[in-house]
Structure formats: C-alpha cells, structure tokens
Amino acid sequence: MKKSPIFSIGRRKTAVARVFLRPGTGIITVNGRPYEEFFGRKTLQMVLRQPVEAIPEAKEFDIQVNVRGGGSSGQAGAVRHGIARALVKVDEANKPELRTRGYLTRDARMVERKKYGRHGARRRPQFSKR
C-alpha cells in the first residue's frame, strides 16, 4: 500500500470529481462536508456509495472528494466514477467487479446544444398554415 493518497478523477456530463483515498475508517467527505449533507437526496447518496459497497476493502479508506461543475445528479455520477477508478488503483483485482457493474465506464451523454431556428436543441417553432 502506498503512503501517499491515491488520486483519481471521475467525470459525468459537465461535472468533474477529484477523489483522494487515504487509509482510515470509511468516512466520505464531499467538498469538505459529509456526503449525506452535500447530496440531500437518498438516490444520489446511493449512487455515490455503490462502488464502496461493491468492494469490501473500500471501508478501510477515508474518501475525500472535490467536485465542481454540472448539477447534483452529474456530480454524484462523477464521484462514483472517481471512487471506482481509485479503487482500481488500490488493487487491480477490483477491476472486473467494478467493470461488470458499469462503474468504470464514463457516461458520455451530454446536453445537446441549442440550434438556431429552433426553440431548443430539436423543438421546432409551431407551424402556422395561415
């Protein structure tokens, strides 16, 4: 086990999460606050915990996360991606389990840009016959 913290980056939509793993008791902090306080919705808390629950050794680390950009859902997905990548750096044997659950795949879906002549990305102006 390395002495220095294990660092990885997770991304989703426009959110970027920097994840640091240090030996500890399994405390997860996001932007200096407990993750339950930072992510108020239970579903977002569940998304964040998924890689930790998949790998039992993850409870031996304190996880510190700095996340910026995007909304709460994108940030939770970015944190999950970052934690999963950090756990692979801890032990390469964790990779198959995290890969089959889909935590190592970067969700590349982004909001489509608005086009000129349209109300949104695809919505057209209402047709008028007369």
PDB file of C-alpha atoms in Angstrom:
ATOM      1  CA  MET A   1       0.000   0.000   0.000  1.00  0.00           C
ATOM      2  CA  LYS A   2       1.318   3.433  -0.939  1.00  0.00           C
ATOM      3  CA  LYS A   3       1.955   6.029   1.777  1.00  0.00           C
ATOM      4  CA  SER A   4       0.702   8.966  -0.305  1.00  0.00           C
ATOM      5  CA  PRO A   5      -3.038   9.337  -1.010  1.00  0.00           C
ATOM      6  CA  ILE A   6      -4.417   7.594  -4.078  1.00  0.00           C
ATOM      7  CA  PHE A   7      -5.785  10.124  -6.564  1.00  0.00           C
ATOM      8  CA  SER A   8      -8.223   9.728  -9.440  1.00  0.00           C
ATOM      9  CA  ILE A   9     -10.640  11.793 -11.497  1.00  0.00           C
ATOM     10  CA  GLY A  10     -14.257  10.967 -12.324  1.00  0.00           C
ATOM     11  CA  ARG A  11     -16.439  12.721 -14.876  1.00  0.00           C
ATOM     12  CA  ARG A  12     -20.102  12.827 -15.879  1.00  0.00           C
ATOM     13  CA  LYS A  13     -21.905  15.410 -18.029  1.00  0.00           C
ATOM     14  CA  THR A  14     -20.061  18.654 -17.149  1.00  0.00           C
ATOM     15  CA  ALA A  15     -19.141  17.626 -13.582  1.00  0.00           C
ATOM     16  CA  VAL A  16     -15.571  16.725 -12.605  1.00  0.00           C
ATOM     17  CA  ALA A  17     -14.730  14.990  -9.322  1.00  0.00           C
ATOM     18  CA  ARG A  18     -11.219  14.741  -7.845  1.00  0.00           C
ATOM     19  CA  VAL A  19     -11.063  11.767  -5.456  1.00  0.00           C
ATOM     20  CA  PHE A  20      -8.410  11.130  -2.785  1.00  0.00           C
ATOM     21  CA  LEU A  21      -8.220   7.802  -0.899  1.00  0.00           C
ATOM     22  CA  ARG A  22      -6.308   7.700   2.388  1.00  0.00           C
ATOM     23  CA  PRO A  23      -6.134   4.846   4.936  1.00  0.00           C
ATOM     24  CA  GLY A  24      -8.852   5.426   7.517  1.00  0.00           C
ATOM     25  CA  THR A  25     -12.264   4.367   8.765  1.00  0.00           C
ATOM     26  CA  GLY A  26     -14.513   4.758   5.698  1.00  0.00           C
ATOM     27  CA  ILE A  27     -15.559   8.397   6.089  1.00  0.00           C
ATOM     28  CA  ILE A  28     -16.673  10.047   2.828  1.00  0.00           C
ATOM     29  CA  THR A  29     -16.478  13.850   2.551  1.00  0.00           C
ATOM     30  CA  VAL A  30     -17.514  15.893  -0.477  1.00  0.00           C
ATOM     31  CA  ASN A  31     -16.249  19.488  -0.721  1.00  0.00           C
ATOM     32  CA  GLY A  32     -15.411  19.435   2.996  1.00  0.00           C
ATOM     33  CA  ARG A  33     -18.865  18.223   4.095  1.00  0.00           C
ATOM     34  CA  PRO A  34     -20.211  14.724   4.866  1.00  0.00           C
ATOM     35  CA  TYR A  35     -21.668  13.231   1.689  1.00  0.00           C
ATOM     36  CA  GLU A  36     -25.131  12.886   3.308  1.00  0.00           C
ATOM     37  CA  GLU A  37     -25.169  16.637   3.851  1.00  0.00           C
ATOM     38  CA  PHE A  38     -23.786  17.530   0.400  1.00  0.00           C
ATOM     39  CA  PHE A  39     -26.145  15.204  -1.508  1.00  0.00           C
ATOM     40  CA  GLY A  40     -29.555  15.612   0.140  1.00  0.00           C
ATOM     41  CA  ARG A  41     -31.445  13.071  -1.993  1.00  0.00           C
ATOM     42  CA  LYS A  42     -31.190   9.421  -0.940  1.00  0.00           C
ATOM     43  CA  THR A  43     -30.855   8.267  -4.560  1.00  0.00           C
ATOM     44  CA  LEU A  44     -27.748  10.423  -5.073  1.00  0.00           C
ATOM     45  CA  GLN A  45     -26.252   9.110  -1.810  1.00  0.00           C
ATOM     46  CA  MET A  46     -26.912   5.558  -3.011  1.00  0.00           C
ATOM     47  CA  VAL A  47     -25.216   6.267  -6.378  1.00  0.00           C
ATOM     48  CA  LEU A  48     -22.144   7.593  -4.579  1.00  0.00           C
ATOM     49  CA  ARG A  49     -21.908   4.549  -2.241  1.00  0.00           C
ATOM     50  CA  GLN A  50     -22.254   1.893  -4.980  1.00  0.00           C
ATOM     51  CA  PRO A  51     -18.523   1.239  -5.634  1.00  0.00           C
ATOM     52  CA  VAL A  52     -17.771   1.265  -1.878  1.00  0.00           C
ATOM     53  CA  GLU A  53     -20.445  -1.377  -1.265  1.00  0.00           C
ATOM     54  CA  ALA A  54     -19.206  -3.491  -4.195  1.00  0.00           C
ATOM     55  CA  ILE A  55     -15.632  -3.684  -2.827  1.00  0.00           C
ATOM     56  CA  PRO A  56     -15.385  -4.657   0.889  1.00  0.00           C
ATOM     57  CA  GLU A  57     -11.797  -3.286   1.291  1.00  0.00           C
ATOM     58  CA  ALA A  58     -13.082   0.216   0.413  1.00  0.00           C
ATOM     59  CA  LYS A  59     -14.286   0.661   4.002  1.00  0.00           C
ATOM     60  CA  GLU A  60     -10.611   0.761   5.084  1.00  0.00           C
ATOM     61  CA  PHE A  61     -10.161   4.140   3.347  1.00  0.00           C
ATOM     62  CA  ASP A  62     -11.289   7.679   4.038  1.00  0.00           C
ATOM     63  CA  ILE A  63     -12.535   9.210   0.805  1.00  0.00           C
ATOM     64  CA  GLN A  64     -12.157  12.931   0.228  1.00  0.00           C
ATOM     65  CA  VAL A  65     -13.796  14.385  -2.888  1.00  0.00           C
ATOM     66  CA  ASN A  66     -13.677  17.803  -4.537  1.00  0.00           C
ATOM     67  CA  VAL A  67     -16.399  18.136  -7.173  1.00  0.00           C
ATOM     68  CA  ARG A  68     -17.178  21.056  -9.492  1.00  0.00           C
ATOM     69  CA  GLY A  69     -19.488  21.787 -12.404  1.00  0.00           C
ATOM     70  CA  GLY A  70     -22.806  20.384 -13.510  1.00  0.00           C
ATOM     71  CA  GLY A  71     -25.803  19.629 -11.325  1.00  0.00           C
ATOM     72  CA  SER A  72     -26.282  17.333  -8.373  1.00  0.00           C
ATOM     73  CA  SER A  73     -27.006  14.211 -10.469  1.00  0.00           C
ATOM     74  CA  GLY A  74     -23.956  14.729 -12.687  1.00  0.00           C
ATOM     75  CA  GLN A  75     -21.793  15.386  -9.632  1.00  0.00           C
ATOM     76  CA  ALA A  76     -22.948  12.169  -7.932  1.00  0.00           C
ATOM     77  CA  GLY A  77     -22.154  10.194 -11.101  1.00  0.00           C
ATOM     78  CA  ALA A  78     -18.736  11.854 -11.351  1.00  0.00           C
ATOM     79  CA  VAL A  79     -17.953  10.984  -7.725  1.00  0.00           C
ATOM     80  CA  ARG A  80     -18.982   7.345  -8.316  1.00  0.00           C
ATOM     81  CA  HIS A  81     -16.745   7.162 -11.392  1.00  0.00           C
ATOM     82  CA  GLY A  82     -13.815   8.695  -9.492  1.00  0.00           C
ATOM     83  CA  ILE A  83     -14.168   6.372  -6.480  1.00  0.00           C
ATOM     84  CA  ALA A  84     -14.338   3.322  -8.764  1.00  0.00           C
ATOM     85  CA  ARG A  85     -11.179   4.401 -10.619  1.00  0.00           C
ATOM     86  CA  ALA A  86      -9.368   4.991  -7.322  1.00  0.00           C
ATOM     87  CA  LEU A  87     -10.335   1.514  -6.058  1.00  0.00           C
ATOM     88  CA  VAL A  88      -8.811   0.008  -9.194  1.00  0.00           C
ATOM     89  CA  LYS A  89      -5.564   1.848  -8.396  1.00  0.00           C
ATOM     90  CA  VAL A  90      -5.682   0.357  -4.880  1.00  0.00           C
ATOM     91  CA  ASP A  91      -5.943  -3.201  -6.208  1.00  0.00           C
ATOM     92  CA  GLU A  92      -6.157  -4.255  -9.856  1.00  0.00           C
ATOM     93  CA  ALA A  93      -8.239  -7.292  -8.749  1.00  0.00           C
ATOM     94  CA  ASN A  94     -11.165  -4.914  -8.099  1.00  0.00           C
ATOM     95  CA  LYS A  95     -11.405  -4.028 -11.790  1.00  0.00           C
ATOM     96  CA  PRO A  96     -13.543  -6.963 -13.085  1.00  0.00           C
ATOM     97  CA  GLU A  97     -16.208  -6.473 -10.378  1.00  0.00           C
ATOM     98  CA  LEU A  98     -16.428  -2.712 -10.915  1.00  0.00           C
ATOM     99  CA  ARG A  99     -16.375  -3.136 -14.712  1.00  0.00           C
ATOM    100  CA  THR A 100     -19.279  -5.627 -14.762  1.00  0.00           C
ATOM    101  CA  ARG A 101     -21.376  -3.258 -12.622  1.00  0.00           C
ATOM    102  CA  GLY A 102     -20.586  -0.419 -15.042  1.00  0.00           C
ATOM    103  CA  TYR A 103     -18.891   1.920 -12.536  1.00  0.00           C
ATOM    104  CA  LEU A 104     -15.698   2.329 -14.594  1.00  0.00           C
ATOM    105  CA  THR A 105     -17.500   3.401 -17.770  1.00  0.00           C
ATOM    106  CA  ARG A 106     -17.566   7.157 -18.257  1.00  0.00           C
ATOM    107  CA  ASP A 107     -21.162   8.159 -19.050  1.00  0.00           C
ATOM    108  CA  ALA A 108     -20.506  10.357 -22.097  1.00  0.00           C
ATOM    109  CA  ARG A 109     -24.061  11.651 -22.515  1.00  0.00           C
ATOM    110  CA  MET A 110     -24.102  15.440 -22.676  1.00  0.00           C
ATOM    111  CA  VAL A 111     -26.819  18.028 -23.207  1.00  0.00           C
ATOM    112  CA  GLU A 112     -27.239  18.699 -26.928  1.00  0.00           C
ATOM    113  CA  ARG A 113     -26.598  22.306 -27.914  1.00  0.00           C
ATOM    114  CA  LYS A 114     -29.396  24.626 -28.991  1.00  0.00           C
ATOM    115  CA  LYS A 115     -29.574  25.214 -32.768  1.00  0.00           C
ATOM    116  CA  TYR A 116     -30.614  28.437 -34.471  1.00  0.00           C
ATOM    117  CA  GLY A 117     -34.191  28.488 -35.751  1.00  0.00           C
ATOM    118  CA  ARG A 118     -35.218  26.045 -33.008  1.00  0.00           C
ATOM    119  CA  HIS A 119     -36.682  26.594 -29.552  1.00  0.00           C
ATOM    120  CA  GLY A 120     -34.315  24.055 -28.030  1.00  0.00           C
ATOM    121  CA  ALA A 121     -31.945  21.515 -29.486  1.00  0.00           C
ATOM    122  CA  ARG A 122     -34.661  19.927 -31.638  1.00  0.00           C
ATOM    123  CA  ARG A 123     -38.024  21.563 -30.881  1.00  0.00           C
ATOM    124  CA  ARG A 124     -39.342  23.437 -33.921  1.00  0.00           C
ATOM    125  CA  PRO A 125     -41.443  26.598 -33.988  1.00  0.00           C
ATOM    126  CA  GLN A 126     -45.184  25.918 -34.206  1.00  0.00           C
ATOM    127  CA  PHE A 127     -46.414  25.521 -37.805  1.00  0.00           C
ATOM    128  CA  SER A 128     -48.997  28.047 -38.989  1.00  0.00           C
ATOM    129  CA  LYS A 129     -50.999  27.180 -42.107  1.00  0.00           C
ATOM    130  CA  ARG A 130     -52.284  30.754 -42.441  1.00  0.00           C
TER     131      ARG A 130
END
